[in-house]
PDB file of C-alpha atoms and ligand atoms in Angstrom:
ATOM      1  CA  MET A   1      -0.271   0.000   0.434  1.00  0.00           C
ATOM      2  CA  ALA A   2       1.200   3.608  -0.832  1.00  0.00           C
ATOM      3  CA  LEU A   3       1.870   5.436   2.190  1.00  0.00           C
ATOM      4  CA  LEU A   4       2.542   9.039   0.152  1.00  0.00           C
ATOM      5  CA  GLU A   5       0.879  10.031  -2.711  1.00  0.00           C
ATOM      6  CA  THR A   6       1.550  12.525  -5.070  1.00  0.00           C
ATOM      7  CA  ARG A   7      -1.152  13.107  -8.172  1.00  0.00           C
ATOM      8  CA  HIS A   8      -0.064  15.544 -11.380  1.00  0.00           C
ATOM      9  CA  LEU A   9       2.245  17.612  -8.370  1.00  0.00           C
ATOM     10  CA  THR A  10       2.693  20.814 -10.044  1.00  0.00           C
ATOM     11  CA  LYS A  11       5.076  23.613  -8.593  1.00  0.00           C
ATOM     12  CA  ARG A  12       5.969  27.056 -10.879  1.00  0.00           C
ATOM     13  CA  PHE A  13       8.592  29.823  -9.845  1.00  0.00           C
ATOM     14  CA  GLY A  14       7.276  32.656 -12.078  1.00  0.00           C
ATOM     15  CA  GLY A  15       7.939  31.014 -15.317  1.00  0.00           C
ATOM     16  CA  LEU A  16      10.019  28.217 -14.302  1.00  0.00           C
ATOM     17  CA  VAL A  17       8.527  24.532 -13.793  1.00  0.00           C
ATOM     18  CA  ALA A  18       9.958  23.502 -10.700  1.00  0.00           C
ATOM     19  CA  LEU A  19       7.940  19.867 -10.939  1.00  0.00           C
ATOM     20  CA  ARG A  20       5.507  19.280 -14.196  1.00  0.00           C
ATOM     21  CA  ASP A  21       2.509  16.495 -13.266  1.00  0.00           C
ATOM     22  CA  VAL A  22       4.270  14.557 -10.640  1.00  0.00           C
ATOM     23  CA  ASP A  23       3.085  11.373  -9.964  1.00  0.00           C
ATOM     24  CA  LEU A  24       4.854   9.241  -6.988  1.00  0.00           C
ATOM     25  CA  ALA A  25       3.658   6.465  -5.002  1.00  0.00           C
ATOM     26  CA  VAL A  26       6.033   5.599  -2.065  1.00  0.00           C
ATOM     27  CA  THR A  27       4.898   1.692  -0.606  1.00  0.00           C
ATOM     28  CA  GLU A  28       4.912   1.376   3.057  1.00  0.00           C
ATOM     29  CA  ARG A  29       8.001   0.284   4.909  1.00  0.00           C
ATOM     30  CA  SER A  30      10.018   0.177   1.571  1.00  0.00           C
ATOM     31  CA  ILE A  31      13.601   2.703   1.079  1.00  0.00           C
ATOM     32  CA  HIS A  32      12.571   5.154  -2.297  1.00  0.00           C
ATOM     33  CA  SER A  33      14.946   7.170  -3.733  1.00  0.00           C
ATOM     34  CA  VAL A  34      14.387  10.274  -5.887  1.00  0.00           C
ATOM     35  CA  ILE A  35      17.808  10.855  -8.221  1.00  0.00           C
ATOM     36  CA  GLY A  36      17.953  13.497 -11.144  1.00  0.00           C
ATOM     37  CA  PRO A  37      20.779  15.807 -11.994  1.00  0.00           C
ATOM     38  CA  ASN A  38      21.192  19.476 -10.161  1.00  0.00           C
ATOM     39  CA  GLY A  39      17.786  21.767 -10.248  1.00  0.00           C
ATOM     40  CA  ALA A  40      15.297  18.424 -11.231  1.00  0.00           C
ATOM     41  CA  GLY A  41      13.580  19.257  -8.904  1.00  0.00           C
ATOM     42  CA  LYS A  42      13.985  17.199  -5.588  1.00  0.00           C
ATOM     43  CA  THR A  43      14.441  19.466  -2.983  1.00  0.00           C
ATOM     44  CA  THR A  44      10.992  21.163  -4.202  1.00  0.00           C
ATOM     45  CA  LEU A  45       9.450  17.698  -4.308  1.00  0.00           C
ATOM     46  CA  PHE A  46      10.278  17.233  -0.834  1.00  0.00           C
ATOM     47  CA  ASN A  47       9.451  21.171   0.412  1.00  0.00           C
ATOM     48  CA  CYS A  48       5.664  20.301  -1.314  1.00  0.00           C
ATOM     49  CA  ILE A  49       5.694  16.833   1.109  1.00  0.00           C
ATOM     50  CA  THR A  50       6.536  18.668   4.147  1.00  0.00           C
ATOM     51  CA  GLY A  51       4.709  21.639   3.493  1.00  0.00           C
ATOM     52  CA  PHE A  52       7.351  23.971   2.983  1.00  0.00           C
ATOM     53  CA  LEU A  53       5.895  25.265  -0.536  1.00  0.00           C
ATOM     54  CA  ARG A  54       2.353  25.038  -1.939  1.00  0.00           C
ATOM     55  CA  PRO A  55       2.030  23.360  -4.745  1.00  0.00           C
ATOM     56  CA  ASP A  56       0.397  25.369  -7.643  1.00  0.00           C
ATOM     57  CA  ALA A  57      -1.652  22.113  -9.058  1.00  0.00           C
ATOM     58  CA  GLY A  58      -2.267  18.601  -8.088  1.00  0.00           C
ATOM     59  CA  ASP A  59      -2.453  16.455  -4.927  1.00  0.00           C
ATOM     60  CA  ILE A  60      -0.330  14.900  -2.260  1.00  0.00           C
ATOM     61  CA  LEU A  61      -1.623  12.380  -0.157  1.00  0.00           C
ATOM     62  CA  PHE A  62      -0.491  10.781   3.271  1.00  0.00           C
ATOM     63  CA  ALA A  63      -2.242   7.933   4.627  1.00  0.00           C
ATOM     64  CA  GLY A  64      -5.322   8.612   2.224  1.00  0.00           C
ATOM     65  CA  SER A  65      -5.748  11.890   3.277  1.00  0.00           C
ATOM     66  CA  SER A  66      -4.653  15.172   1.156  1.00  0.00           C
ATOM     67  CA  ILE A  67      -1.621  17.151   2.962  1.00  0.00           C
ATOM     68  CA  ALA A  68      -0.916  19.659   0.054  1.00  0.00           C
ATOM     69  CA  ARG A  69      -1.964  22.451   1.988  1.00  0.00           C
ATOM     70  CA  LEU A  70      -0.933  21.681   5.517  1.00  0.00           C
ATOM     71  CA  ARG A  71       1.735  23.462   7.540  1.00  0.00           C
ATOM     72  CA  PRO A  72       5.132  22.592   8.100  1.00  0.00           C
ATOM     73  CA  ASP A  73       4.261  21.480  11.926  1.00  0.00           C
ATOM     74  CA  LEU A  74       0.882  19.697  11.202  1.00  0.00           C
ATOM     75  CA  VAL A  75       2.471  17.952   8.101  1.00  0.00           C
ATOM     76  CA  ALA A  76       5.236  16.705  11.070  1.00  0.00           C
ATOM     77  CA  GLN A  77       2.508  16.406  13.815  1.00  0.00           C
ATOM     78  CA  LEU A  78       0.741  13.561  11.370  1.00  0.00           C
ATOM     79  CA  GLY A  79       4.110  11.733  11.458  1.00  0.00           C
ATOM     80  CA  ILE A  80       6.379  12.956   8.346  1.00  0.00           C
ATOM     81  CA  ALA A  81       9.631  14.231   9.262  1.00  0.00           C
ATOM     82  CA  ARG A  82      13.204  15.063   7.268  1.00  0.00           C
ATOM     83  CA  THR A  83      16.586  15.752   7.160  1.00  0.00           C
ATOM     84  CA  TYR A  84      18.158  18.732   5.064  1.00  0.00           C
ATOM     85  CA  GLN A  85      20.863  18.864   2.361  1.00  0.00           C
ATOM     86  CA  ASN A  86      23.021  21.339   4.452  1.00  0.00           C
ATOM     87  CA  ILE A  87      22.581  19.866   8.242  1.00  0.00           C
ATOM     88  CA  ARG A  88      20.551  21.819  10.509  1.00  0.00           C
ATOM     89  CA  LEU A  89      21.208  21.173  13.843  1.00  0.00           C
ATOM     90  CA  PHE A  90      21.249  23.557  17.071  1.00  0.00           C
ATOM     91  CA  LYS A  91      24.802  24.170  17.409  1.00  0.00           C
ATOM     92  CA  HIS A  92      25.384  25.822  20.444  1.00  0.00           C
ATOM     93  CA  LEU A  93      22.981  22.779  22.384  1.00  0.00           C
ATOM     94  CA  SER A  94      23.991  19.190  23.204  1.00  0.00           C
ATOM     95  CA  VAL A  95      23.402  15.992  21.256  1.00  0.00           C
ATOM     96  CA  LEU A  96      20.684  15.583  23.793  1.00  0.00           C
ATOM     97  CA  ASP A  97      18.643  19.045  23.669  1.00  0.00           C
ATOM     98  CA  ASN A  98      18.892  18.864  20.201  1.00  0.00           C
ATOM     99  CA  VAL A  99      16.794  15.275  20.492  1.00  0.00           C
ATOM    100  CA  LEU A 100      14.585  16.545  23.318  1.00  0.00           C
ATOM    101  CA  ILE A 101      14.207  19.588  21.639  1.00  0.00           C
ATOM    102  CA  GLY A 102      12.357  16.801  18.798  1.00  0.00           C
ATOM    103  CA  LEU A 103      10.269  15.037  21.574  1.00  0.00           C
ATOM    104  CA  HIS A 104       8.666  18.179  22.982  1.00  0.00           C
ATOM    105  CA  PRO A 105       5.289  18.228  21.047  1.00  0.00           C
ATOM    106  CA  HIS A 106       5.024  14.565  22.763  1.00  0.00           C
ATOM    107  CA  VAL A 107       5.797  15.551  26.134  1.00  0.00           C
ATOM    108  CA  ARG A 108       2.707  16.108  28.131  1.00  0.00           C
ATOM    109  CA  TYR A 109       2.180  18.649  31.374  1.00  0.00           C
ATOM    110  CA  SER A 110       0.173  21.978  31.299  1.00  0.00           C
ATOM    111  CA  LEU A 111       1.828  25.387  32.072  1.00  0.00           C
ATOM    112  CA  ILE A 112       1.391  25.179  35.371  1.00  0.00           C
ATOM    113  CA  ASP A 113       3.191  21.772  35.796  1.00  0.00           C
ATOM    114  CA  ALA A 114       5.690  23.383  34.257  1.00  0.00           C
ATOM    115  CA  VAL A 115       5.507  26.718  36.233  1.00  0.00           C
ATOM    116  CA  VAL A 116       5.349  24.793  39.666  1.00  0.00           C
ATOM    117  CA  ARG A 117       7.733  21.837  38.723  1.00  0.00           C
ATOM    118  CA  THR A 118       4.980  19.275  39.907  1.00  0.00           C
ATOM    119  CA  PRO A 119       6.137  15.742  39.936  1.00  0.00           C
ATOM    120  CA  ARG A 120       4.037  15.031  36.532  1.00  0.00           C
ATOM    121  CA  TYR A 121       6.306  17.637  34.854  1.00  0.00           C
ATOM    122  CA  TRP A 122       9.479  15.892  36.209  1.00  0.00           C
ATOM    123  CA  GLN A 123       7.854  12.394  35.329  1.00  0.00           C
ATOM    124  CA  ALA A 124       6.970  13.598  31.787  1.00  0.00           C
ATOM    125  CA  GLU A 125      10.609  15.095  31.567  1.00  0.00           C
ATOM    126  CA  ARG A 126      12.455  12.180  32.609  1.00  0.00           C
ATOM    127  CA  ALA A 127      10.513   9.772  30.137  1.00  0.00           C
ATOM    128  CA  ALA A 128      11.587  12.115  27.406  1.00  0.00           C
ATOM    129  CA  GLU A 129      15.245  12.143  28.675  1.00  0.00           C
ATOM    130  CA  ARG A 130      14.548   8.626  28.499  1.00  0.00           C
ATOM    131  CA  GLU A 131      13.559   8.122  24.882  1.00  0.00           C
ATOM    132  CA  ALA A 132      15.970  10.325  23.855  1.00  0.00           C
ATOM    133  CA  ARG A 133      18.586   8.393  25.222  1.00  0.00           C
ATOM    134  CA  ASP A 134      17.138   5.204  23.431  1.00  0.00           C
ATOM    135  CA  LEU A 135      17.235   7.072  19.779  1.00  0.00           C
ATOM    136  CA  LEU A 136      20.407   8.671  20.544  1.00  0.00           C
ATOM    137  CA  ALA A 137      22.092   4.918  21.610  1.00  0.00           C
ATOM    138  CA  TYR A 138      19.916   3.832  18.191  1.00  0.00           C
ATOM    139  CA  VAL A 139      22.027   6.165  16.150  1.00  0.00           C
ATOM    140  CA  GLY A 140      25.113   5.276  17.833  1.00  0.00           C
ATOM    141  CA  LEU A 141      25.445   8.209  19.624  1.00  0.00           C
ATOM    142  CA  ALA A 142      25.613   6.203  23.230  1.00  0.00           C
ATOM    143  CA  GLY A 143      27.819   8.621  25.286  1.00  0.00           C
ATOM    144  CA  LYS A 144      27.789  11.286  23.500  1.00  0.00           C
ATOM    145  CA  GLU A 145      24.628  13.042  25.008  1.00  0.00           C
ATOM    146  CA  PHE A 146      26.456  15.595  26.202  1.00  0.00           C
ATOM    147  CA  LEU A 147      28.729  17.246  23.777  1.00  0.00           C
ATOM    148  CA  THR A 148      28.357  20.385  22.095  1.00  0.00           C
ATOM    149  CA  ALA A 149      26.250  19.510  18.686  1.00  0.00           C
ATOM    150  CA  ALA A 150      28.835  21.535  16.721  1.00  0.00           C
ATOM    151  CA  ASN A 151      31.659  19.693  18.033  1.00  0.00           C
ATOM    152  CA  LEU A 152      30.403  16.062  16.907  1.00  0.00           C
ATOM    153  CA  PRO A 153      31.972  15.104  13.586  1.00  0.00           C
ATOM    154  CA  TYR A 154      30.256  15.424  10.448  1.00  0.00           C
ATOM    155  CA  GLY A 155      28.542  11.730  10.273  1.00  0.00           C
ATOM    156  CA  ASP A 156      27.861  12.099  13.617  1.00  0.00           C
ATOM    157  CA  GLN A 157      26.260  15.585  13.237  1.00  0.00           C
ATOM    158  CA  ARG A 158      24.092  13.463  10.169  1.00  0.00           C
ATOM    159  CA  ARG A 159      22.843  10.492  12.763  1.00  0.00           C
ATOM    160  CA  LEU A 160      21.977  13.620  15.173  1.00  0.00           C
ATOM    161  CA  GLU A 161      19.485  15.021  12.754  1.00  0.00           C
ATOM    162  CA  ILE A 162      18.139  11.610  12.367  1.00  0.00           C
ATOM    163  CA  ALA A 163      17.568  11.050  15.569  1.00  0.00           C
ATOM    164  CA  ARG A 164      16.076  14.438  15.961  1.00  0.00           C
ATOM    165  CA  ALA A 165      13.682  13.294  13.392  1.00  0.00           C
ATOM    166  CA  LEU A 166      12.995  10.179  15.210  1.00  0.00           C
ATOM    167  CA  ALA A 167      11.995  11.556  17.843  1.00  0.00           C
ATOM    168  CA  LEU A 168       9.059  13.436  16.223  1.00  0.00           C
ATOM    169  CA  ARG A 169       8.374   9.260  15.845  1.00  0.00           C
ATOM    170  CA  PRO A 170       7.056   9.467  12.182  1.00  0.00           C
ATOM    171  CA  GLN A 171       6.196   6.794  10.128  1.00  0.00           C
ATOM    172  CA  LEU A 172       7.688   8.371   6.969  1.00  0.00           C
ATOM    173  CA  LEU A 173      11.424  10.172   6.850  1.00  0.00           C
ATOM    174  CA  LEU A 174      12.362  11.873   4.223  1.00  0.00           C
ATOM    175  CA  LEU A 175      16.478  12.504   3.671  1.00  0.00           C
ATOM    176  CA  ASP A 176      18.064  14.726   1.790  1.00  0.00           C
ATOM    177  CA  GLU A 177      21.596  13.389   0.794  1.00  0.00           C
ATOM    178  CA  PRO A 178      22.148  11.455   4.147  1.00  0.00           C
ATOM    179  CA  THR A 179      25.597  10.276   2.944  1.00  0.00           C
ATOM    180  CA  ALA A 180      26.579  13.810   1.767  1.00  0.00           C
ATOM    181  CA  GLY A 181      30.348  14.161   2.965  1.00  0.00           C
ATOM    182  CA  MET A 182      30.468  11.507   4.252  1.00  0.00           C
ATOM    183  CA  ASN A 183      34.018   8.668   4.218  1.00  0.00           C
ATOM    184  CA  PRO A 184      32.970   5.268   2.764  1.00  0.00           C
ATOM    185  CA  GLN A 185      33.337   3.910   6.329  1.00  0.00           C
ATOM    186  CA  GLU A 186      30.627   6.385   7.554  1.00  0.00           C
ATOM    187  CA  THR A 187      28.443   5.794   4.172  1.00  0.00           C
ATOM    188  CA  ASP A 188      28.500   2.268   4.312  1.00  0.00           C
ATOM    189  CA  GLU A 189      27.118   2.853   8.283  1.00  0.00           C
ATOM    190  CA  MET A 190      24.821   4.914   7.064  1.00  0.00           C
ATOM    191  CA  ILE A 191      23.271   2.568   4.935  1.00  0.00           C
ATOM    192  CA  GLN A 192      22.873   0.317   7.352  1.00  0.00           C
ATOM    193  CA  LEU A 193      21.537   2.678   9.487  1.00  0.00           C
ATOM    194  CA  ILE A 194      18.585   3.812   6.899  1.00  0.00           C
ATOM    195  CA  ARG A 195      18.174  -0.554   6.481  1.00  0.00           C
ATOM    196  CA  ARG A 196      17.370  -0.670   9.850  1.00  0.00           C
ATOM    197  CA  LEU A 197      14.975   2.197   9.944  1.00  0.00           C
ATOM    198  CA  ARG A 198      12.762   0.125   7.797  1.00  0.00           C
ATOM    199  CA  ASP A 199      13.498  -3.666   9.076  1.00  0.00           C
ATOM    200  CA  GLU A 200      13.431  -2.937  12.171  1.00  0.00           C
ATOM    201  CA  ARG A 201      11.231   0.714  13.142  1.00  0.00           C
ATOM    202  CA  GLY A 202       9.205  -0.092  10.068  1.00  0.00           C
ATOM    203  CA  LEU A 203       9.798   3.236   8.981  1.00  0.00           C
ATOM    204  CA  THR A 204       8.402   3.974   5.330  1.00  0.00           C
ATOM    205  CA  ILE A 205      12.214   6.342   3.671  1.00  0.00           C
ATOM    206  CA  LEU A 206      11.929   8.270   0.543  1.00  0.00           C
ATOM    207  CA  LEU A 207      15.347   9.862  -0.126  1.00  0.00           C
ATOM    208  CA  ILE A 208      17.542  12.123  -1.961  1.00  0.00           C
ATOM    209  CA  GLU A 209      20.792  11.094  -3.030  1.00  0.00           C
ATOM    210  CA  HIS A 210      23.538  11.650  -5.035  1.00  0.00           C
ATOM    211  CA  ASP A 211      26.068   8.742  -4.819  1.00  0.00           C
ATOM    212  CA  MET A 212      24.821   6.254  -7.271  1.00  0.00           C
ATOM    213  CA  LYS A 213      26.363   3.214  -5.223  1.00  0.00           C
ATOM    214  CA  VAL A 214      23.973   4.141  -2.323  1.00  0.00           C
ATOM    215  CA  VAL A 215      21.159   4.636  -4.355  1.00  0.00           C
ATOM    216  CA  MET A 216      21.905   0.570  -6.379  1.00  0.00           C
ATOM    217  CA  ASN A 217      22.784  -0.546  -2.791  1.00  0.00           C
ATOM    218  CA  ILE A 218      19.641   0.594  -0.684  1.00  0.00           C
ATOM    219  CA  SER A 219      16.632   1.662  -3.161  1.00  0.00           C
ATOM    220  CA  ASP A 220      13.449  -0.673  -3.173  1.00  0.00           C
ATOM    221  CA  LEU A 221      12.412   1.448  -6.021  1.00  0.00           C
ATOM    222  CA  VAL A 222      14.141   4.516  -7.657  1.00  0.00           C
ATOM    223  CA  THR A 223      12.671   7.162  -9.310  1.00  0.00           C
ATOM    224  CA  VAL A 224      14.164   9.828 -11.553  1.00  0.00           C
ATOM    225  CA  LEU A 225      13.642  13.586 -12.152  1.00  0.00           C
ATOM    226  CA  ASP A 226      14.745  15.893 -14.895  1.00  0.00           C
ATOM    227  CA  PHE A 227      13.643  19.339 -15.030  1.00  0.00           C
ATOM    228  CA  GLY A 228      10.995  18.806 -12.742  1.00  0.00           C
ATOM    229  CA  GLU A 229       9.338  15.540 -14.782  1.00  0.00           C
ATOM    230  CA  LYS A 230       9.066  12.437 -14.060  1.00  0.00           C
ATOM    231  CA  ILE A 231      11.402  10.229 -16.727  1.00  0.00           C
ATOM    232  CA  ALA A 232      11.556   6.989 -15.132  1.00  0.00           C
ATOM    233  CA  GLU A 233      11.362   4.623 -12.069  1.00  0.00           C
ATOM    234  CA  GLY A 234      11.288   1.277 -10.963  1.00  0.00           C
ATOM    235  CA  PRO A 235      14.109  -0.694  -9.463  1.00  0.00           C
ATOM    236  CA  PRO A 236      17.525   0.263  -9.514  1.00  0.00           C
ATOM    237  CA  ASP A 237      19.011  -2.476 -12.064  1.00  0.00           C
ATOM    238  CA  ALA A 238      16.209  -1.225 -14.233  1.00  0.00           C
ATOM    239  CA  VAL A 239      16.439   2.595 -14.036  1.00  0.00           C
ATOM    240  CA  ARG A 240      19.942   2.385 -14.746  1.00  0.00           C
ATOM    241  CA  ARG A 241      20.049   0.721 -17.838  1.00  0.00           C
ATOM    242  CA  ASP A 242      16.858   3.347 -18.783  1.00  0.00           C
ATOM    243  CA  PRO A 243      18.235   4.891 -22.230  1.00  0.00           C
ATOM    244  CA  ARG A 244      16.139   8.501 -20.802  1.00  0.00           C
ATOM    245  CA  VAL A 245      18.366   8.533 -17.940  1.00  0.00           C
ATOM    246  CA  ILE A 246      21.601   7.864 -19.110  1.00  0.00           C
ATOM    247  CA  GLU A 247      20.777  10.952 -21.700  1.00  0.00           C
ATOM    248  CA  ALA A 248      19.363  13.062 -18.876  1.00  0.00           C
ATOM    249  CA  TYR A 249      23.092  12.725 -16.507  1.00  0.00           C
ATOM    250  CA  LEU A 250      25.049  12.614 -19.767  1.00  0.00           C
ATOM    251  CA  GLY A 251      23.643  14.281 -22.118  1.00  0.00           C
ATOM    252  CA  ARG A 252      21.226  13.752 -25.894  1.00  0.00           C
ATOM    253  CA  GLY A 253      22.599  11.089 -27.459  1.00  0.00           C
ATOM    254  CA  ALA A 254      25.254   9.412 -24.644  1.00  0.00           C
ATOM    255  CA  ALA A 255      22.492   6.567 -24.370  1.00  0.00           C
ATOM    256  CA  SER A 256      23.794   5.084 -27.375  1.00  0.00           C
ATOM    257  CA  GLY A 257      26.783   2.847 -27.300  1.00  0.00           C
ATOM    258  CA  LEU A 258      27.307   3.935 -23.772  1.00  0.00           C
ATOM    259  CA  GLY A 259      27.487   1.022 -22.145  1.00  0.00           C
ATOM    260  CA  THR A 260      29.386   0.573 -18.515  1.00  0.00           C
ATOM    261  CA  SER A 261      30.645   4.171 -18.421  1.00  0.00           C
ATOM    262  CA  MET A 262      26.914   4.884 -16.880  1.00  0.00           C
ATOM    263  CA  PRO A 263      27.666   6.833 -13.858  1.00  0.00           C
ATOM    264  CA  MET A 264      25.567   4.369 -11.870  1.00  0.00           C
ATOM    265  CA  GLN A 265      27.611   1.194 -12.774  1.00  0.00           C
ATOM    266  CA  ASP A 266      30.952   2.754 -11.689  1.00  0.00           C
ATOM    267  CA  GLY A 267      30.322   5.927  -9.637  1.00  0.00           C
ATOM    268  CA  GLU A 268      33.211   7.708 -11.161  1.00  0.00           C
ATOM    269  CA  ALA A 269      31.502   9.870 -14.247  1.00  0.00           C
ATOM    270  CA  GLN A 270      29.603  13.103 -12.392  1.00  0.00           C
ATOM    271  CA  PRO A 271      25.943  12.689 -11.145  1.00  0.00           C
ATOM    272  CA  HIS A 272      25.578  15.841 -10.611  1.00  0.00           C
ATOM    273  CA  ALA A 273      26.369  16.980 -14.667  1.00  0.00           C
ATOM    274  CA  THR A 274      23.218  18.549 -16.106  1.00  0.00           C
ATOM    275  CA  ALA A 275      22.279  17.773 -19.777  1.00  0.00           C
TER     276      ALA A 275
HETATM  277  N1  LIG B   1      12.457  29.384  -4.331  1.00  0.00           N
HETATM  278  C1  LIG B   1      12.886  29.089  -5.474  1.00  0.00           C
HETATM  279  N2  LIG B   1      12.746  30.576  -6.084  1.00  0.00           N
HETATM  280  C2  LIG B   1      12.641  30.085  -7.940  1.00  0.00           C
HETATM  281  N3  LIG B   1      13.329  29.233  -8.011  1.00  0.00           N
HETATM  282  C3  LIG B   1      13.395  28.164  -7.308  1.00  0.00           C
HETATM  283  C4  LIG B   1      13.426  27.579  -6.075  1.00  0.00           C
HETATM  284  N4  LIG B   1      13.562  27.112  -5.641  1.00  0.00           N
HETATM  285  C5  LIG B   1      14.105  26.144  -6.610  1.00  0.00           C
HETATM  286  N5  LIG B   1      13.871  26.686  -8.278  1.00  0.00           N
HETATM  287  C6  LIG B   1      14.626  26.059  -9.089  1.00  0.00           C
HETATM  288  O1  LIG B   1      13.646  25.333  -9.299  1.00  0.00           O
HETATM  289  C7  LIG B   1      14.411  24.061  -9.922  1.00  0.00           C
HETATM  290  C8  LIG B   1      14.286  23.364  -9.104  1.00  0.00           C
HETATM  291  O2  LIG B   1      14.904  23.369  -7.857  1.00  0.00           O
HETATM  292  P1  LIG B   1      15.250  22.226  -6.496  1.00  0.00           P
HETATM  293  O3  LIG B   1      16.168  22.371  -5.769  1.00  0.00           O
HETATM  294  O4  LIG B   1      14.412  21.603  -6.646  1.00  0.00           O
HETATM  295  O5  LIG B   1      16.093  20.688  -7.793  1.00  0.00           O
HETATM  296  P2  LIG B   1      17.213  19.749  -6.929  1.00  0.00           P
HETATM  297  O6  LIG B   1      17.004  18.359  -7.835  1.00  0.00           O
HETATM  298  O7  LIG B   1      16.789  19.431  -5.324  1.00  0.00           O
HETATM  299  O8  LIG B   1      18.454  20.119  -7.237  1.00  0.00           O
HETATM  300  P3  LIG B   1      19.911  19.877  -6.415  1.00  0.00           P
HETATM  301  O9  LIG B   1      20.496  18.332  -6.910  1.00  0.00           O
HETATM  302  O10 LIG B   1      21.025  21.011  -6.834  1.00  0.00           O
HETATM  303  O11 LIG B   1      19.787  19.604  -4.991  1.00  0.00           O
HETATM  304  C9  LIG B   1      15.501  25.195 -10.053  1.00  0.00           C
HETATM  305  O12 LIG B   1      15.607  25.328 -11.441  1.00  0.00           O
HETATM  306  C10 LIG B   1      15.932  25.827  -8.946  1.00  0.00           C
HETATM  307  O13 LIG B   1      16.562  26.705  -9.418  1.00  0.00           O
END
């Protein structure tokens, strides 16, 4: 069953059509990747799904209900969390506090409880701290709770972003380039973490990723955007052989006789190159 669907989704910026008529169906408990050259519309898609941008036409359904016109905080409350291409943490706060902030919408006590510091307040705070610590342990950050977020190595900052997203208790997790800037070992660990999120926590994951080795390794399904349009979709193996995809990445005429130089096969050509 599709947990998330977009139907004829269209978003314009003035004369530029960033998304044109995009249909997408993200199956529950799957890892679904969105790829495409620079400017293809991937981030715009994420921004529409999460309520940061309002589509000009079409609809977005989450668990069968339209979310296309909801504010970002309401979309998050419904169970859609995201991470960003450029890490967005509260850099001067501790690792633990970054996750506690994410948990805040779920912490239950009244203003009076908070002001008077009633037992209910302390109980809720302790439960939140336990949950935050569990999430940090889950993503591999146990023992680092009291470090300042800015002092974490880059790979750990990405893990912390995921822990904070998990604090929203989402059903759907949107990851924007989760392995960007990582070394090969960090990338492998991130791939394993993403798989565990699906297999152990039952999450559905939609990710934007430029590293084709990661995409091919991890995805159940791949959707390819180019100039705002969906040009291909399918299992990784089929998508990497699709002539339209090869052309989108390497330029017109490239599909004929390309053979093994496809960036998705050897990871050496530049996936960022526009047609
Ligand atoms: N707020 C905006 N105002 C005007 N144009 C925008 C805006 N956001 C995106 N665009 C344009 O929409 C198109 C799609 O951009 P988008 O960022 O979604 O692409 P992308 O696939 O995420 O690219 P990248 O891989 O470089 O992140 C681009 O031409 C971009 O310049």
